[in-house]
PDB file of C-alpha atoms in Angstrom:
ATOM      1  CA  MET A 772     -19.195  15.102 -24.275  1.00 47.00           C
ATOM      2  CA  THR A 773     -18.473  18.271 -22.307  1.00 51.00           C
ATOM      3  CA  ASP A 774     -22.194  18.854 -21.707  1.00 52.00           C
ATOM      4  CA  LEU A 775     -22.573  15.303 -20.380  1.00 51.00           C
ATOM      5  CA  ILE A 776     -19.635  15.778 -17.987  1.00 56.00           C
ATOM      6  CA  ASN A 777     -21.074  19.074 -16.764  1.00 59.00           C
ATOM      7  CA  GLN A 778     -24.363  17.358 -15.924  1.00 64.00           C
ATOM      8  CA  LEU A 779     -22.660  14.877 -13.600  1.00 74.00           C
ATOM      9  CA  THR A 780     -21.981  15.701  -9.972  1.00 83.00           C
ATOM     10  CA  PRO A 781     -18.324  15.964  -8.823  1.00 85.00           C
ATOM     11  CA  PHE A 782     -18.656  12.788  -6.750  1.00 89.00           C
ATOM     12  CA  THR A 783     -20.124  10.868  -9.700  1.00 90.00           C
ATOM     13  CA  LEU A 784     -17.171  11.971 -11.820  1.00 91.00           C
ATOM     14  CA  GLN A 785     -14.808  10.812  -9.099  1.00 93.00           C
ATOM     15  CA  LEU A 786     -16.364   7.348  -9.086  1.00 94.00           C
ATOM     16  CA  ILE A 787     -16.145   7.101 -12.882  1.00 94.00           C
ATOM     17  CA  ILE A 788     -12.499   8.203 -12.812  1.00 94.00           C
ATOM     18  CA  VAL A 789     -11.675   5.564 -10.186  1.00 95.00           C
ATOM     19  CA  LEU A 790     -13.197   2.761 -12.258  1.00 95.00           C
ATOM     20  CA  VAL A 791     -11.512   3.893 -15.496  1.00 94.00           C
ATOM     21  CA  VAL A 792      -8.107   4.287 -13.860  1.00 94.00           C
ATOM     22  CA  LEU A 793      -8.400   0.875 -12.180  1.00 93.00           C
ATOM     23  CA  VAL A 794      -9.086  -0.710 -15.569  1.00 91.00           C
ATOM     24  CA  LEU A 795      -6.022   1.021 -17.047  1.00 89.00           C
ATOM     25  CA  GLN A 796      -3.882  -0.059 -14.098  1.00 86.00           C
ATOM     26  CA  SER A 797      -5.000  -3.685 -14.458  1.00 84.00           C
ATOM     27  CA  VAL A 798      -4.071  -3.648 -18.160  1.00 81.00           C
ATOM     28  CA  ILE A 799      -0.640  -2.225 -17.394  1.00 78.00           C
ATOM     29  CA  ALA A 800      -0.132  -4.745 -14.575  1.00 67.00           C
ATOM     30  CA  SER A 801      -0.738  -7.602 -17.022  1.00 60.00           C
ATOM     31  CA  VAL A 802       2.319  -6.614 -19.069  1.00 59.00           C
ATOM     32  CA  GLN A 803       4.531  -4.778 -16.568  1.00 55.00           C
ATOM     33  CA  ILE A 804       5.345  -5.575 -12.949  1.00 50.00           C
ATOM     34  CA  LYS A 805       8.174  -3.156 -12.196  1.00 54.00           C
ATOM     35  CA  GLY A 806       7.538   0.022 -10.233  1.00 54.00           C
ATOM     36  CA  THR A 807       8.051   3.528 -11.612  1.00 61.00           C
ATOM     37  CA  THR A 808       9.276   5.337  -8.499  1.00 73.00           C
ATOM     38  CA  HIS A 809      13.009   4.606  -8.726  1.00 79.00           C
ATOM     39  CA  PHE A 810      13.949   8.241  -9.402  1.00 84.00           C
ATOM     40  CA  PHE A 811      12.008   9.572  -6.418  1.00 88.00           C
ATOM     41  CA  ARG A 812      13.489   6.948  -4.101  1.00 88.00           C
ATOM     42  CA  PHE A 813      16.952   7.856  -5.407  1.00 89.00           C
ATOM     43  CA  TYR A 814      16.196  11.480  -4.508  1.00 91.00           C
ATOM     44  CA  CYS A 815      15.087  10.431  -1.006  1.00 92.00           C
ATOM     45  CA  GLN A 816      18.272   8.427  -0.541  1.00 92.00           C
ATOM     46  CA  ARG A 817      20.508  11.326  -1.576  1.00 93.00           C
ATOM     47  CA  LEU A 818      18.538  13.752   0.615  1.00 93.00           C
ATOM     48  CA  SER A 819      18.904  11.494   3.650  1.00 93.00           C
ATOM     49  CA  GLU A 820      22.661  11.279   3.032  1.00 91.00           C
ATOM     50  CA  LYS A 821      22.794  15.072   3.280  1.00 91.00           C
ATOM     51  CA  VAL A 822      20.633  15.660   6.346  1.00 93.00           C
ATOM     52  CA  ASN A 823      20.528  12.392   8.312  1.00 92.00           C
ATOM     53  CA  ASN A 824      23.505  12.550  10.674  1.00 89.00           C
ATOM     54  CA  GLN A 825      23.446   9.427  12.839  1.00 86.00           C
ATOM     55  CA  HIS A 826      25.942  11.004  15.238  1.00 86.00           C
ATOM     56  CA  ASN A 827      23.250  13.469  16.302  1.00 90.00           C
ATOM     57  CA  GLY A 828      20.868  12.737  19.144  1.00 92.00           C
ATOM     58  CA  THR A 829      17.662  10.831  18.549  1.00 93.00           C
ATOM     59  CA  GLN A 830      15.510  13.957  18.869  1.00 95.00           C
ATOM     60  CA  GLN A 831      17.671  15.823  16.356  1.00 95.00           C
ATOM     61  CA  GLN A 832      17.341  12.928  13.912  1.00 95.00           C
ATOM     62  CA  LYS A 833      13.555  12.958  14.307  1.00 96.00           C
ATOM     63  CA  ILE A 834      13.415  16.718  13.685  1.00 96.00           C
ATOM     64  CA  ALA A 835      15.672  16.355  10.642  1.00 95.00           C
ATOM     65  CA  GLY A 836      13.405  13.614   9.259  1.00 96.00           C
ATOM     66  CA  ALA A 837      10.291  15.733   9.765  1.00 96.00           C
ATOM     67  CA  ALA A 838      11.929  18.746   8.103  1.00 96.00           C
ATOM     68  CA  ALA A 839      13.181  16.648   5.170  1.00 96.00           C
ATOM     69  CA  THR A 840       9.672  15.236   4.684  1.00 96.00           C
ATOM     70  CA  LEU A 841       8.042  18.663   4.661  1.00 96.00           C
ATOM     71  CA  ILE A 842      10.550  20.300   2.305  1.00 94.00           C
ATOM     72  CA  THR A 843      10.040  17.410  -0.095  1.00 95.00           C
ATOM     73  CA  VAL A 844       6.250  17.252  -0.051  1.00 95.00           C
ATOM     74  CA  ILE A 845       5.087  20.847   0.335  1.00 95.00           C
ATOM     75  CA  PRO A 846       6.676  22.328  -2.842  1.00 95.00           C
ATOM     76  CA  ILE A 847       5.308  19.491  -4.999  1.00 94.00           C
ATOM     77  CA  ILE A 848       1.787  19.893  -3.633  1.00 94.00           C
ATOM     78  CA  ILE A 849       1.866  23.692  -4.041  1.00 94.00           C
ATOM     79  CA  ILE A 850       2.993  23.350  -7.669  1.00 94.00           C
ATOM     80  CA  LEU A 851       0.263  20.810  -8.447  1.00 93.00           C
ATOM     81  CA  TRP A 852      -2.364  22.947  -6.710  1.00 91.00           C
ATOM     82  CA  LEU A 853      -1.374  26.093  -8.623  1.00 91.00           C
ATOM     83  CA  PHE A 854      -1.113  24.221 -11.924  1.00 90.00           C
ATOM     84  CA  GLU A 855      -4.687  22.955 -11.539  1.00 87.00           C
ATOM     85  CA  ASP A 856      -6.027  26.474 -12.186  1.00 84.00           C
ATOM     86  CA  PHE A 857      -4.563  26.388 -15.707  1.00 86.00           C
ATOM     87  CA  VAL A 858      -6.014  22.993 -16.650  1.00 86.00           C
ATOM     88  CA  GLU A 859      -8.746  23.196 -19.293  1.00 84.00           C
ATOM     89  CA  VAL A 860     -10.136  19.692 -18.678  1.00 86.00           C
ATOM     90  CA  PRO A 861     -10.129  18.960 -14.910  1.00 89.00           C
ATOM     91  CA  VAL A 862     -11.405  15.401 -15.461  1.00 90.00           C
ATOM     92  CA  LEU A 863      -8.279  14.430 -17.408  1.00 92.00           C
ATOM     93  CA  TRP A 864      -6.048  16.164 -14.875  1.00 93.00           C
ATOM     94  CA  HIS A 865      -7.681  14.366 -11.957  1.00 94.00           C
ATOM     95  CA  SER A 866      -7.461  11.059 -13.829  1.00 94.00           C
ATOM     96  CA  LEU A 867      -3.754  11.601 -14.412  1.00 94.00           C
ATOM     97  CA  LEU A 868      -3.126  12.416 -10.752  1.00 95.00           C
ATOM     98  CA  LEU A 869      -5.019   9.340  -9.597  1.00 95.00           C
ATOM     99  CA  PHE A 870      -3.192   7.199 -12.161  1.00 94.00           C
ATOM    100  CA  PHE A 871       0.172   8.238 -10.723  1.00 92.00           C
ATOM    101  CA  ALA A 872      -1.100   7.903  -7.147  1.00 93.00           C
ATOM    102  CA  LEU A 873      -2.114   4.295  -7.918  1.00 92.00           C
ATOM    103  CA  SER A 874       1.123   3.376  -9.719  1.00 85.00           C
ATOM    104  CA  GLY A 875       2.886   0.227  -8.627  1.00 78.00           C
ATOM    105  CA  SER A 876       0.385  -2.447  -9.647  1.00 76.00           C
ATOM    106  CA  GLY A 877       1.552  -5.889 -10.689  1.00 84.00           C
ATOM    107  CA  ALA A 878       2.085  -7.498  -7.283  1.00 90.00           C
ATOM    108  CA  GLN A 879      -0.295 -10.367  -8.009  1.00 91.00           C
ATOM    109  CA  ARG A 880       1.408 -11.161 -11.310  1.00 91.00           C
ATOM    110  CA  MET A 881       4.742 -11.195  -9.516  1.00 93.00           C
ATOM    111  CA  ALA A 882       3.307 -13.542  -6.878  1.00 95.00           C
ATOM    112  CA  SER A 883       2.183 -15.936  -9.615  1.00 94.00           C
ATOM    113  CA  LEU A 884       5.689 -15.907 -11.087  1.00 94.00           C
ATOM    114  CA  LEU A 885       7.108 -16.565  -7.623  1.00 96.00           C
ATOM    115  CA  ILE A 886       4.835 -19.600  -7.170  1.00 96.00           C
ATOM    116  CA  THR A 887       5.973 -20.980 -10.528  1.00 96.00           C
ATOM    117  CA  SER A 888       9.639 -20.515  -9.611  1.00 95.00           C
ATOM    118  CA  ILE A 889       9.243 -22.186  -6.218  1.00 95.00           C
ATOM    119  CA  ASN A 890       7.355 -25.133  -7.716  1.00 95.00           C
ATOM    120  CA  LYS A 891      10.222 -25.559 -10.179  1.00 94.00           C
ATOM    121  CA  GLN A 892      12.646 -25.361  -7.207  1.00 93.00           C
ATOM    122  CA  GLU A 893      14.217 -22.231  -8.686  1.00 94.00           C
ATOM    123  CA  ASN A 894      14.619 -20.360  -5.408  1.00 92.00           C
ATOM    124  CA  ASN A 895      17.131 -17.847  -6.779  1.00 94.00           C
ATOM    125  CA  SER A 896      14.643 -16.821  -9.438  1.00 95.00           C
ATOM    126  CA  ALA A 897      11.889 -16.572  -6.820  1.00 95.00           C
ATOM    127  CA  LYS A 898      14.085 -14.345  -4.627  1.00 95.00           C
ATOM    128  CA  ALA A 899      14.806 -12.082  -7.596  1.00 94.00           C
ATOM    129  CA  HIS A 900      11.073 -11.741  -8.303  1.00 93.00           C
ATOM    130  CA  LEU A 901      10.229 -10.802  -4.711  1.00 95.00           C
ATOM    131  CA  GLN A 902      13.154  -8.538  -3.746  1.00 93.00           C
ATOM    132  CA  PRO A 903      11.965  -5.345  -5.548  1.00 91.00           C
ATOM    133  CA  TRP A 904       8.644  -5.587  -3.731  1.00 93.00           C
ATOM    134  CA  VAL A 905       9.832  -5.959  -0.145  1.00 93.00           C
ATOM    135  CA  LEU A 906      12.146  -4.095   2.195  1.00 92.00           C
ATOM    136  CA  ARG A 907      13.564  -7.208   3.817  1.00 92.00           C
ATOM    137  CA  ASP A 908      16.525  -9.146   2.447  1.00 93.00           C
ATOM    138  CA  THR A 909      15.305 -12.170   0.476  1.00 93.00           C
ATOM    139  CA  SER A 910      18.728 -13.726  -0.205  1.00 90.00           C
ATOM    140  CA  THR A 911      18.607 -16.013   2.843  1.00 90.00           C
ATOM    141  CA  LEU A 912      14.925 -16.958   2.631  1.00 93.00           C
ATOM    142  CA  SER A 913      13.733 -20.520   2.102  1.00 93.00           C
ATOM    143  CA  SER A 914      10.692 -21.284  -0.040  1.00 94.00           C
ATOM    144  CA  MET A 915       8.570 -21.041   3.107  1.00 95.00           C
ATOM    145  CA  GLY A 916      10.066 -17.642   3.969  1.00 94.00           C
ATOM    146  CA  LEU A 917       9.471 -16.414   0.435  1.00 96.00           C
ATOM    147  CA  CYS A 918       5.807 -17.424   0.629  1.00 96.00           C
ATOM    148  CA  LYS A 919       5.386 -15.743   4.016  1.00 96.00           C
ATOM    149  CA  ALA A 920       7.023 -12.509   2.853  1.00 95.00           C
ATOM    150  CA  CYS A 921       4.959 -12.496  -0.350  1.00 97.00           C
ATOM    151  CA  ILE A 922       1.664 -13.011   1.505  1.00 97.00           C
ATOM    152  CA  GLU A 923       2.442 -10.096   3.810  1.00 96.00           C
ATOM    153  CA  MET A 924       3.485  -7.946   0.855  1.00 96.00           C
ATOM    154  CA  LEU A 925       0.310  -8.663  -1.127  1.00 96.00           C
ATOM    155  CA  TRP A 926      -2.000  -7.460   1.634  1.00 96.00           C
ATOM    156  CA  LEU A 927       0.102  -4.435   2.563  1.00 95.00           C
ATOM    157  CA  ASN A 928       0.630  -3.482  -1.065  1.00 95.00           C
ATOM    158  CA  TYR A 929      -3.119  -3.488  -1.738  1.00 96.00           C
ATOM    159  CA  LEU A 930      -3.864  -1.611   1.491  1.00 96.00           C
ATOM    160  CA  GLN A 931      -1.220   1.074   1.038  1.00 95.00           C
ATOM    161  CA  ARG A 932      -0.967   1.521  -2.733  1.00 94.00           C
ATOM    162  CA  GLN A 933      -4.556   1.003  -3.839  1.00 95.00           C
ATOM    163  CA  PHE A 934      -7.295   0.868  -1.213  1.00 97.00           C
ATOM    164  CA  LEU A 935      -6.086   3.800   0.885  1.00 97.00           C
ATOM    165  CA  VAL A 936      -5.277   5.888  -2.205  1.00 97.00           C
ATOM    166  CA  ILE A 937      -8.838   5.442  -3.503  1.00 97.00           C
ATOM    167  CA  VAL A 938     -10.373   6.203  -0.097  1.00 97.00           C
ATOM    168  CA  ILE A 939      -8.382   9.443   0.209  1.00 97.00           C
ATOM    169  CA  TYR A 940      -9.197  10.402  -3.393  1.00 97.00           C
ATOM    170  CA  LEU A 941     -12.942   9.919  -2.885  1.00 96.00           C
ATOM    171  CA  LEU A 942     -13.044  11.669   0.495  1.00 96.00           C
ATOM    172  CA  ILE A 943     -10.656  14.577  -0.143  1.00 96.00           C
ATOM    173  CA  GLY A 944      -9.542  14.687  -3.778  1.00 94.00           C
ATOM    174  CA  PRO A 945      -6.688  13.986  -6.211  1.00 95.00           C
ATOM    175  CA  ILE A 946      -4.168  16.383  -4.657  1.00 96.00           C
ATOM    176  CA  ALA A 947      -4.638  14.642  -1.312  1.00 96.00           C
ATOM    177  CA  ALA A 948      -4.163  11.244  -2.978  1.00 97.00           C
ATOM    178  CA  ILE A 949      -0.867  12.393  -4.528  1.00 96.00           C
ATOM    179  CA  PHE A 950       0.150  13.921  -1.182  1.00 96.00           C
ATOM    180  CA  TYR A 951      -0.413  10.569   0.541  1.00 97.00           C
ATOM    181  CA  ARG A 952       1.404   8.618  -2.180  1.00 96.00           C
ATOM    182  CA  ILE A 953       4.476  10.862  -1.896  1.00 96.00           C
ATOM    183  CA  LEU A 954       4.461  10.349   1.865  1.00 97.00           C
ATOM    184  CA  LEU A 955       4.207   6.587   1.308  1.00 96.00           C
ATOM    185  CA  GLU A 956       7.228   6.571  -1.016  1.00 95.00           C
ATOM    186  CA  ILE A 957       9.199   8.605   1.523  1.00 96.00           C
ATOM    187  CA  HIS A 958       8.163   6.073   4.174  1.00 96.00           C
ATOM    188  CA  TYR A 959       9.394   3.220   1.964  1.00 95.00           C
ATOM    189  CA  SER A 960      12.707   5.028   1.483  1.00 94.00           C
ATOM    190  CA  TRP A 961      13.220   5.949   5.150  1.00 96.00           C
ATOM    191  CA  ASN A 962      11.573   2.951   6.795  1.00 95.00           C
ATOM    192  CA  THR A 963      12.346   2.703  10.492  1.00 93.00           C
ATOM    193  CA  LYS A 964      13.100  -1.014  10.153  1.00 92.00           C
ATOM    194  CA  ILE A 965      16.421   0.090   8.633  1.00 92.00           C
ATOM    195  CA  GLU A 966      18.791   0.968  11.464  1.00 90.00           C
ATOM    196  CA  LYS A 967      20.004   4.296  10.065  1.00 92.00           C
ATOM    197  CA  TYR A 968      16.384   5.475   9.619  1.00 95.00           C
ATOM    198  CA  GLN A 969      14.965   4.243  12.939  1.00 93.00           C
ATOM    199  CA  TYR A 970      14.656   7.850  14.187  1.00 95.00           C
ATOM    200  CA  PHE A 971      14.964   9.819  10.943  1.00 96.00           C
ATOM    201  CA  GLY A 972      11.902   8.076   9.476  1.00 95.00           C
ATOM    202  CA  LYS A 973       9.719   8.292  12.608  1.00 95.00           C
ATOM    203  CA  PHE A 974       7.738  11.343  11.508  1.00 96.00           C
ATOM    204  CA  VAL A 975       6.549  10.034   8.151  1.00 97.00           C
ATOM    205  CA  GLY A 976       6.172   6.517   9.574  1.00 95.00           C
ATOM    206  CA  LYS A 977       3.723   7.733  12.219  1.00 94.00           C
ATOM    207  CA  ILE A 978       1.655   9.572   9.623  1.00 95.00           C
ATOM    208  CA  ILE A 979       1.386   6.490   7.404  1.00 95.00           C
ATOM    209  CA  SER A 980       0.524   4.265  10.385  1.00 92.00           C
ATOM    210  CA  LEU A 981      -2.224   6.660  11.456  1.00 93.00           C
ATOM    211  CA  LEU A 982      -3.714   6.899   7.957  1.00 94.00           C
ATOM    212  CA  GLN A 983      -3.785   3.160   7.316  1.00 93.00           C
ATOM    213  CA  TRP A 984      -5.230   2.018  10.639  1.00 91.00           C
ATOM    214  CA  LEU A 985      -8.939   2.387   9.774  1.00 91.00           C
ATOM    215  CA  PRO A 986      -8.617   1.156   6.142  1.00 94.00           C
ATOM    216  CA  ALA A 987      -6.736  -1.914   7.432  1.00 93.00           C
ATOM    217  CA  LEU A 988      -9.625  -2.584   9.807  1.00 90.00           C
ATOM    218  CA  ILE A 989     -12.148  -2.240   6.956  1.00 92.00           C
ATOM    219  CA  LEU A 990     -10.202  -4.679   4.779  1.00 94.00           C
ATOM    220  CA  SER A 991     -10.025  -7.110   7.696  1.00 90.00           C
ATOM    221  CA  ILE A 992     -13.796  -6.976   8.107  1.00 89.00           C
ATOM    222  CA  GLU A 993     -14.272  -7.529   4.360  1.00 92.00           C
ATOM    223  CA  LEU A 994     -11.890 -10.488   4.382  1.00 91.00           C
ATOM    224  CA  ASN A 995     -13.697 -12.086   7.324  1.00 87.00           C
ATOM    225  CA  PHE A 996     -17.042 -11.514   5.618  1.00 88.00           C
ATOM    226  CA  LEU A 997     -15.970 -12.990   2.261  1.00 88.00           C
ATOM    227  CA  MET A 998     -14.285 -16.013   3.796  1.00 81.00           C
ATOM    228  CA  LEU A 999     -17.226 -16.565   6.177  1.00 74.00           C
ATOM    229  CA  SER A1000     -14.635 -16.836   8.901  1.00 57.00           C
ATOM    230  CA  ARG A1001     -15.794 -18.641  12.033  1.00 51.00           C
ATOM    231  CA  THR A1002     -12.982 -17.642  14.349  1.00 53.00           C
ATOM    232  CA  ASN A1003     -13.536 -18.780  17.917  1.00 48.00           C
ATOM    233  CA  ARG A1004     -13.576 -16.362  20.799  1.00 47.00           C
ATOM    234  CA  ALA A1005      -9.882 -16.775  21.620  1.00 45.00           C
ATOM    235  CA  ASN A1006      -8.933 -16.117  18.000  1.00 51.00           C
ATOM    236  CA  ALA A1007     -11.161 -13.048  17.852  1.00 52.00           C
ATOM    237  CA  GLN A1008      -9.551 -11.679  21.015  1.00 52.00           C
ATOM    238  CA  SER A1009      -6.092 -12.380  19.583  1.00 51.00           C
ATOM    239  CA  ILE A1010      -6.899 -10.459  16.398  1.00 54.00           C
ATOM    240  CA  SER A1011      -8.638  -7.594  18.226  1.00 56.00           C
ATOM    241  CA  SER A1012      -5.564  -7.093  20.422  1.00 56.00           C
ATOM    242  CA  HIS A1013      -3.863  -5.527  17.387  1.00 54.00           C
ATOM    243  CA  ILE A1014      -6.546  -2.840  16.944  1.00 58.00           C
ATOM    244  CA  SER A1015      -4.993  -0.620  19.591  1.00 55.00           C
ATOM    245  CA  ARG A1016      -1.774  -0.366  17.551  1.00 60.00           C
ATOM    246  CA  LEU A1017      -1.704   2.383  14.920  1.00 59.00           C
ATOM    247  CA  SER A1018      -0.556   0.026  12.206  1.00 68.00           C
ATOM    248  CA  SER A1019      -1.734  -2.568   9.701  1.00 78.00           C
ATOM    249  CA  ASP A1020      -1.227  -5.419  12.190  1.00 84.00           C
ATOM    250  CA  TYR A1021      -4.956  -6.129  12.340  1.00 84.00           C
ATOM    251  CA  LEU A1022      -5.046  -6.994   8.632  1.00 91.00           C
ATOM    252  CA  LEU A1023      -2.079  -9.378   8.801  1.00 92.00           C
ATOM    253  CA  ALA A1024      -3.462 -10.973  11.966  1.00 90.00           C
ATOM    254  CA  THR A1025      -6.758 -11.633  10.171  1.00 90.00           C
ATOM    255  CA  ALA A1026      -5.027 -13.096   7.099  1.00 92.00           C
ATOM    256  CA  ALA A1027      -2.928 -15.365   9.318  1.00 93.00           C
ATOM    257  CA  LYS A1028      -5.940 -16.669  11.269  1.00 90.00           C
ATOM    258  CA  ILE A1029      -8.121 -17.279   8.223  1.00 91.00           C
ATOM    259  CA  ASN A1030      -5.395 -19.235   6.416  1.00 92.00           C
ATOM    260  CA  HIS A1031      -4.205 -20.980   9.624  1.00 92.00           C
ATOM    261  CA  ILE A1032      -0.614 -19.875   9.017  1.00 95.00           C
ATOM    262  CA  GLN A1033       2.124 -17.945  10.789  1.00 94.00           C
ATOM    263  CA  LEU A1034       3.010 -14.458   9.609  1.00 93.00           C
ATOM    264  CA  GLY A1035       5.432 -11.846  10.889  1.00 90.00           C
ATOM    265  CA  GLY A1036       8.336 -12.780  13.132  1.00 88.00           C
ATOM    266  CA  VAL A1037      12.066 -12.300  12.618  1.00 88.00           C
ATOM    267  CA  ALA A1038      13.238 -10.716   9.345  1.00 90.00           C
ATOM    268  CA  LEU A1039      16.585  -9.542   7.967  1.00 89.00           C
ATOM    269  CA  TYR A1040      16.929  -5.889   6.931  1.00 90.00           C
ATOM    270  CA  GLN A1041      20.282  -4.885   5.406  1.00 84.00           C
ATOM    271  CA  GLY A1042      22.129  -7.463   7.459  1.00 81.00           C
ATOM    272  CA  GLN A1043      20.323  -6.651  10.716  1.00 86.00           C
ATOM    273  CA  LYS A1044      17.863  -9.109  12.261  1.00 87.00           C
ATOM    274  CA  LEU A1045      14.680  -7.489  13.463  1.00 87.00           C
ATOM    275  CA  ARG A1046      12.095  -9.229  15.625  1.00 85.00           C
ATOM    276  CA  ARG A1047       8.696  -8.052  14.387  1.00 85.00           C
ATOM    277  CA  VAL A1048       5.209  -8.790  15.708  1.00 85.00           C
ATOM    278  CA  SER A1049       4.261 -12.453  15.193  1.00 88.00           C
ATOM    279  CA  PHE A1050       0.775 -13.469  14.079  1.00 88.00           C
ATOM    280  CA  ASN A1051      -0.892 -16.818  14.841  1.00 86.00           C
ATOM    281  CA  GLN A1052       2.144 -18.641  16.223  1.00 87.00           C
ATOM    282  CA  THR A1053       0.130 -21.868  16.503  1.00 88.00           C
ATOM    283  CA  GLY A1054      -0.480 -21.916  12.743  1.00 90.00           C
ATOM    284  CA  SER A1055       1.496 -23.849  10.142  1.00 93.00           C
ATOM    285  CA  GLN A1056       4.261 -22.405   8.001  1.00 93.00           C
ATOM    286  CA  PRO A1057       2.925 -20.998   4.696  1.00 95.00           C
ATOM    287  CA  SER A1058       3.591 -22.696   1.369  1.00 94.00           C
ATOM    288  CA  THR A1059       2.691 -21.993  -2.247  1.00 95.00           C
ATOM    289  CA  LYS A1060      -0.782 -23.389  -1.507  1.00 95.00           C
ATOM    290  CA  GLU A1061      -1.485 -20.648   1.031  1.00 96.00           C
ATOM    291  CA  LEU A1062       0.080 -18.073  -1.283  1.00 96.00           C
ATOM    292  CA  SER A1063      -2.288 -19.158  -4.072  1.00 96.00           C
ATOM    293  CA  ASN A1064      -5.202 -18.926  -1.626  1.00 95.00           C
ATOM    294  CA  THR A1065      -4.087 -15.405  -0.670  1.00 96.00           C
ATOM    295  CA  ILE A1066      -4.118 -14.328  -4.322  1.00 96.00           C
ATOM    296  CA  LYS A1067      -7.683 -15.642  -4.675  1.00 95.00           C
ATOM    297  CA  GLN A1068      -8.775 -13.956  -1.434  1.00 95.00           C
ATOM    298  CA  LEU A1069      -7.247 -10.666  -2.542  1.00 96.00           C
ATOM    299  CA  GLN A1070      -9.057 -10.904  -5.878  1.00 95.00           C
ATOM    300  CA  LEU A1071     -12.345 -11.381  -4.011  1.00 95.00           C
ATOM    301  CA  VAL A1072     -11.682  -8.357  -1.806  1.00 96.00           C
ATOM    302  CA  LYS A1073     -10.810  -6.261  -4.866  1.00 95.00           C
ATOM    303  CA  ALA A1074     -13.967  -7.438  -6.650  1.00 95.00           C
ATOM    304  CA  LEU A1075     -16.055  -6.536  -3.590  1.00 96.00           C
ATOM    305  CA  ASN A1076     -14.593  -3.025  -3.428  1.00 96.00           C
ATOM    306  CA  ILE A1077     -15.053  -2.469  -7.166  1.00 96.00           C
ATOM    307  CA  GLY A1078     -18.631  -3.662  -6.769  1.00 96.00           C
ATOM    308  CA  ILE A1079     -19.159  -1.166  -3.937  1.00 96.00           C
ATOM    309  CA  ILE A1080     -17.751   1.670  -6.080  1.00 96.00           C
ATOM    310  CA  PHE A1081     -19.926   0.653  -9.040  1.00 95.00           C
ATOM    311  CA  SER A1082     -23.020   0.473  -6.807  1.00 95.00           C
ATOM    312  CA  MET A1083     -22.239   3.943  -5.457  1.00 94.00           C
ATOM    313  CA  LEU A1084     -21.918   5.189  -9.038  1.00 93.00           C
ATOM    314  CA  VAL A1085     -25.272   3.739 -10.065  1.00 92.00           C
ATOM    315  CA  LEU A1086     -26.924   5.221  -6.960  1.00 91.00           C
ATOM    316  CA  ALA A1087     -25.302   8.612  -7.534  1.00 87.00           C
ATOM    317  CA  MET A1088     -26.426   8.700 -11.171  1.00 85.00           C
ATOM    318  CA  PHE A1089     -29.957   7.648 -10.199  1.00 84.00           C
ATOM    319  CA  ILE A1090     -30.152  10.423  -7.612  1.00 82.00           C
ATOM    320  CA  SER A1091     -28.781  12.908 -10.156  1.00 74.00           C
ATOM    321  CA  ILE A1092     -31.390  11.914 -12.778  1.00 74.00           C
ATOM    322  CA  ALA A1093     -34.207  11.889 -10.236  1.00 72.00           C
ATOM    323  CA  SER A1094     -33.378  15.387  -9.054  1.00 67.00           C
TER     324      SER A1094
END
């Protein structure tokens, strides 16, 4: 077994690890839908209570947020980097790191439960299903609002917690993937949509926005390709107007246009109404039908990306054997 592993190139091993970990994550997602990052988010909350003084100026809050991010991330990464030298089987260590970096699967199963609850007119149950997965307050949402929030969550969850993690892992390595995932959890904890974090969370928010811009564009292109979207020129210009923003807006704009629905708009965050970017205002309001379509579209995009990874693996192994 060890001899076989030694014969494979590092990139080939990376591709194999990705496929194995994705299979494990899908099995876990079929029986568990709750996240495993509660302790870290609790830490972030307590840290912000210590260092985030809202009576300070905006620049001081930004500096405090940047410092809090660095003192949280850097020690963890240094420890993991130093520990790697003592690992006897790097493949298992890298698999473990990627497994934790990809934690938080189960969004699609939750969405299916939400559809069932809405169809049974059990809105309170549907709100309870969705709330752990979104930052916004779901208590006042109608069935339409629940569907809209869930559609947005599904695309962003896949972009941020899976697709981007795998891209970073393949391009840079497992330590970088863990580094990104820690930053993402800090961003979730100190999201600038919450009033008390609007300046404190700027630093980590900008980093996440910068990292996800190109992957969001790639996913948008894949979605258009798979759905054989025939957007007219005006629609294409409307979607492309979001490219200049360092955010995931392009992906949500594409999903809204393809499904002919409205996304974005006003949302409630801890009692505060926030007017967000609106997508496809001429579209209809989403329902469980569009949510079901989104689940199917997301499955197609996932299948395409797994197929790309598998094709890369076959090509890499062929090149390795040929050489």
